[in-house]
PDB file of C-alpha atoms in Angstrom:
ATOM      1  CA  UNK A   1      92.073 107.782  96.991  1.00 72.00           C
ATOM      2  CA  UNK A   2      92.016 111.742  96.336  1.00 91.00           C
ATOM      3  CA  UNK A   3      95.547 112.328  97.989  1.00 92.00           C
ATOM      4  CA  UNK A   4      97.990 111.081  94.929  1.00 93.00           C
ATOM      5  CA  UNK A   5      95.231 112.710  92.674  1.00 95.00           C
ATOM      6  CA  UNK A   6      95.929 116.049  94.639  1.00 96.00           C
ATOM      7  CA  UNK A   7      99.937 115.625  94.704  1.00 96.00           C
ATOM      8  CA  UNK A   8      99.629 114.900  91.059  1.00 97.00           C
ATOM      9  CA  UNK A   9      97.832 118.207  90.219  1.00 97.00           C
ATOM     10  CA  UNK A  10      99.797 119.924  92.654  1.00 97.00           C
ATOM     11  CA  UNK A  11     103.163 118.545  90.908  1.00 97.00           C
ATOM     12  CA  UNK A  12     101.843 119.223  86.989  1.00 97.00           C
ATOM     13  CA  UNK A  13     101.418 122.911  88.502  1.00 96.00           C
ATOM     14  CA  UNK A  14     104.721 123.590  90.171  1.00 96.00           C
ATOM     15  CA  UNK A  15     107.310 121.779  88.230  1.00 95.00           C
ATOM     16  CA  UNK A  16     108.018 123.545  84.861  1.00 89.00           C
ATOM     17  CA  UNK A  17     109.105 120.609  83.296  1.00 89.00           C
ATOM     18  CA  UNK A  18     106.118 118.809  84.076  1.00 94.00           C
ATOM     19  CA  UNK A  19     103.513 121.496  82.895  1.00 90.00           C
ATOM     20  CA  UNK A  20     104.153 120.979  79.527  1.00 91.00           C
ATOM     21  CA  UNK A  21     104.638 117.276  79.135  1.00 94.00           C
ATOM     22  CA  UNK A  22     102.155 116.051  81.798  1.00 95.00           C
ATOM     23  CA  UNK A  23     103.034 112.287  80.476  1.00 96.00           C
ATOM     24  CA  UNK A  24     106.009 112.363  81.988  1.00 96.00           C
ATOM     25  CA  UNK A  25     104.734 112.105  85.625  1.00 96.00           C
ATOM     26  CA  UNK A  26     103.849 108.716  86.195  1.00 96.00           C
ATOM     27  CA  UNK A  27     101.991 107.534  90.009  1.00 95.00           C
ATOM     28  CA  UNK A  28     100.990 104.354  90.978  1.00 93.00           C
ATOM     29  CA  UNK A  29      99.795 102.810  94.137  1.00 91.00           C
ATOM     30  CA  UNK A  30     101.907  99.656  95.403  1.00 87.00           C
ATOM     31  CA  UNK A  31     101.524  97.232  98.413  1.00 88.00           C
ATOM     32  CA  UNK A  32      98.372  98.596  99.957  1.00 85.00           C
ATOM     33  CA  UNK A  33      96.177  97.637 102.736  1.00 88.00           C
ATOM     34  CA  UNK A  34      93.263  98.906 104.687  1.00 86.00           C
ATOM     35  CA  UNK A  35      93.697  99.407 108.440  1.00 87.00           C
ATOM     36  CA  UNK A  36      90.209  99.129 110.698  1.00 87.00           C
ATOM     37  CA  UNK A  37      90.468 100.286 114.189  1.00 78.00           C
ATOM     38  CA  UNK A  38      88.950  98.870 117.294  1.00 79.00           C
ATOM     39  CA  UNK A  39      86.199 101.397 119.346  1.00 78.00           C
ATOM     40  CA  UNK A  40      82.658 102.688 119.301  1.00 80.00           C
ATOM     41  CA  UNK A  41      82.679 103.670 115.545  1.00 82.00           C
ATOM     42  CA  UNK A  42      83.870 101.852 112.205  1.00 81.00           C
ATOM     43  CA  UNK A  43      86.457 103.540 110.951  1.00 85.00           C
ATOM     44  CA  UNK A  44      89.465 102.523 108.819  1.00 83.00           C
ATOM     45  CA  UNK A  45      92.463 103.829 106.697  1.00 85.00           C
ATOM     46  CA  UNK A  46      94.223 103.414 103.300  1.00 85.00           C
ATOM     47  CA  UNK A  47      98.128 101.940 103.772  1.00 88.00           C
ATOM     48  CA  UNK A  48      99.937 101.727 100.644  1.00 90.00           C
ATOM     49  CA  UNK A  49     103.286 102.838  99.282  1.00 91.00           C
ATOM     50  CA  UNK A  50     102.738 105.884  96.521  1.00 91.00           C
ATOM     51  CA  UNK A  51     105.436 105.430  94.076  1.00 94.00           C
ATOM     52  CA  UNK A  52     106.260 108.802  91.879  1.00 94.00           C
ATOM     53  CA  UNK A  53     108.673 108.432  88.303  1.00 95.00           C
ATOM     54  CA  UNK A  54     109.222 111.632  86.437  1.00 95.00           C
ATOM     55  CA  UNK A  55     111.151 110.609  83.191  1.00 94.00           C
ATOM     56  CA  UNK A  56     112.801 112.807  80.790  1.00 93.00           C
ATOM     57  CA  UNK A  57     113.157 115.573  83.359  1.00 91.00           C
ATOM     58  CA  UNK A  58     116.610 117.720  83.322  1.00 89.00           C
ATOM     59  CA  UNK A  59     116.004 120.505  86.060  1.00 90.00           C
ATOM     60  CA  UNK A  60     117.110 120.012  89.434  1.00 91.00           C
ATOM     61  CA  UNK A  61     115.719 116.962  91.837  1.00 92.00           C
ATOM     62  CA  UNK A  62     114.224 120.183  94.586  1.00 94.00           C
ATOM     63  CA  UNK A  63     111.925 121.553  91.644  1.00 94.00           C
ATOM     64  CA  UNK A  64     110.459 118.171  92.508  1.00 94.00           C
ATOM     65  CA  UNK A  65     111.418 117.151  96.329  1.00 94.00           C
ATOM     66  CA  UNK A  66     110.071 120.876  97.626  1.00 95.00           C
ATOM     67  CA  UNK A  67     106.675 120.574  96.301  1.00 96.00           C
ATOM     68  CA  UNK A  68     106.403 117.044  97.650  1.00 95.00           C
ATOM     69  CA  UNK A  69     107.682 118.153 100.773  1.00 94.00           C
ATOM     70  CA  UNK A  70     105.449 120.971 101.441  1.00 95.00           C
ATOM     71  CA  UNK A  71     102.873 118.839 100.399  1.00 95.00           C
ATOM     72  CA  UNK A  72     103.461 116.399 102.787  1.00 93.00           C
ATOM     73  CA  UNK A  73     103.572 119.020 105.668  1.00 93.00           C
ATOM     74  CA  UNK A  74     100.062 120.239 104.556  1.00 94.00           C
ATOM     75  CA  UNK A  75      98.592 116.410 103.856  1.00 92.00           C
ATOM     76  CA  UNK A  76     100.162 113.947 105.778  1.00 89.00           C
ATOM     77  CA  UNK A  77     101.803 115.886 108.192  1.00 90.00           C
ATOM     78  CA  UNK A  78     102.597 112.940 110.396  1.00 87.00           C
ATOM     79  CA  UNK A  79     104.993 111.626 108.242  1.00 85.00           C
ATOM     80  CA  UNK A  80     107.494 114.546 108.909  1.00 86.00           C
ATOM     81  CA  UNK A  81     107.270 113.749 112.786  1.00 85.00           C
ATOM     82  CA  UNK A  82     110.087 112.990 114.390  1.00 74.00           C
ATOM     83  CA  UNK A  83     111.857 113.082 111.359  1.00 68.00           C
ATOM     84  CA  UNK A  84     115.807 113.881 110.533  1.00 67.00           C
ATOM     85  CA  UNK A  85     118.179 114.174 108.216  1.00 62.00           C
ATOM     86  CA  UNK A  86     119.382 110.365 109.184  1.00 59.00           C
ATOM     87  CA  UNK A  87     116.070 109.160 109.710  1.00 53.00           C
ATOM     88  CA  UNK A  88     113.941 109.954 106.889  1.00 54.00           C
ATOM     89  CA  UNK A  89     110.041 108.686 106.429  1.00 51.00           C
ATOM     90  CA  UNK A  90     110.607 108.021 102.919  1.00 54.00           C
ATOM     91  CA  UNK A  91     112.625 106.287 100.920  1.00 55.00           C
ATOM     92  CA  UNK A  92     113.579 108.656  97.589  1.00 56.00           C
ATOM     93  CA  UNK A  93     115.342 106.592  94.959  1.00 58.00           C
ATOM     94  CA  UNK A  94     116.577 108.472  92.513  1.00 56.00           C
ATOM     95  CA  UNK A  95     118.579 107.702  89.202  1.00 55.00           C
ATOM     96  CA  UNK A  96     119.884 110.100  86.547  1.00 51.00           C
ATOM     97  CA  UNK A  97     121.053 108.520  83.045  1.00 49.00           C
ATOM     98  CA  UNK A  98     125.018 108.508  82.436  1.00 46.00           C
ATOM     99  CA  UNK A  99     125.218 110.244  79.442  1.00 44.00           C
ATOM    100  CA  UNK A 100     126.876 107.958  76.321  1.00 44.00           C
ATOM    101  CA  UNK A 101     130.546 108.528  76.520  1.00 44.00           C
ATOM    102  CA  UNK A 102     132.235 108.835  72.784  1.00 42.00           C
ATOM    103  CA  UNK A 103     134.982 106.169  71.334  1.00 43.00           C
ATOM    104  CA  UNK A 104     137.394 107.168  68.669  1.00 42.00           C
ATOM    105  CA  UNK A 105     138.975 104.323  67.023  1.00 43.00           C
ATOM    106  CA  UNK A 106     143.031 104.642  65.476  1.00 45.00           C
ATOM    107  CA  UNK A 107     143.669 102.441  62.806  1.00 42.00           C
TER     108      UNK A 107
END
């Protein structure tokens, strides 16, 4: 499967966060399946859910969405068909940590 190897060099080079610590761009492949299609010659395709975690990152979520985006439009441009703002083809889910809130004690 060469497309999450491409979005994966394609993200290490346009996030700055990511160009430096590499290790914190983790992909894996989940739920896939191969899809054969009837007709005159054997051909097939790769289903599967690409799931992207970038840990440790503090720049904005579009240094990563953009790049994935255009990507998208240039790869898999089908994905983007039909597509609007309330009916999206994928499914971001993204968290940011709440940061530790301080406690003072009185005695």
């Amino acid at each position: 499967m060469k497309k999450p190897e491409t979005l994966r060099s394609l993200l290490l080079a346009a996030v700055p966060g990511l160009k430096t610590k590499p290790e914190n761009l983790a992909m894996f492949v989940d739920k896939g399946r191969i899809a054969a299609h009837a007709g005159g010659t054997l051909s097939l395709e790769y289903r599967y859910t690409l799931n992207i975690v970038v840990q440790d990152y503090a720049g904005a979520v579009n240094d990563i969405m953009i790049p994935i985006l255009a990507w998208i439009a240039g790869q898999q441009p089908d994905l983007l068909q039909g597509m609007t703002p309330s009916r999206s083809g994928s499914n971001p889910n993204c968290s940011t940590p709440t940061p530790p809130t301080s406690r003072s004690r009185s005695n």
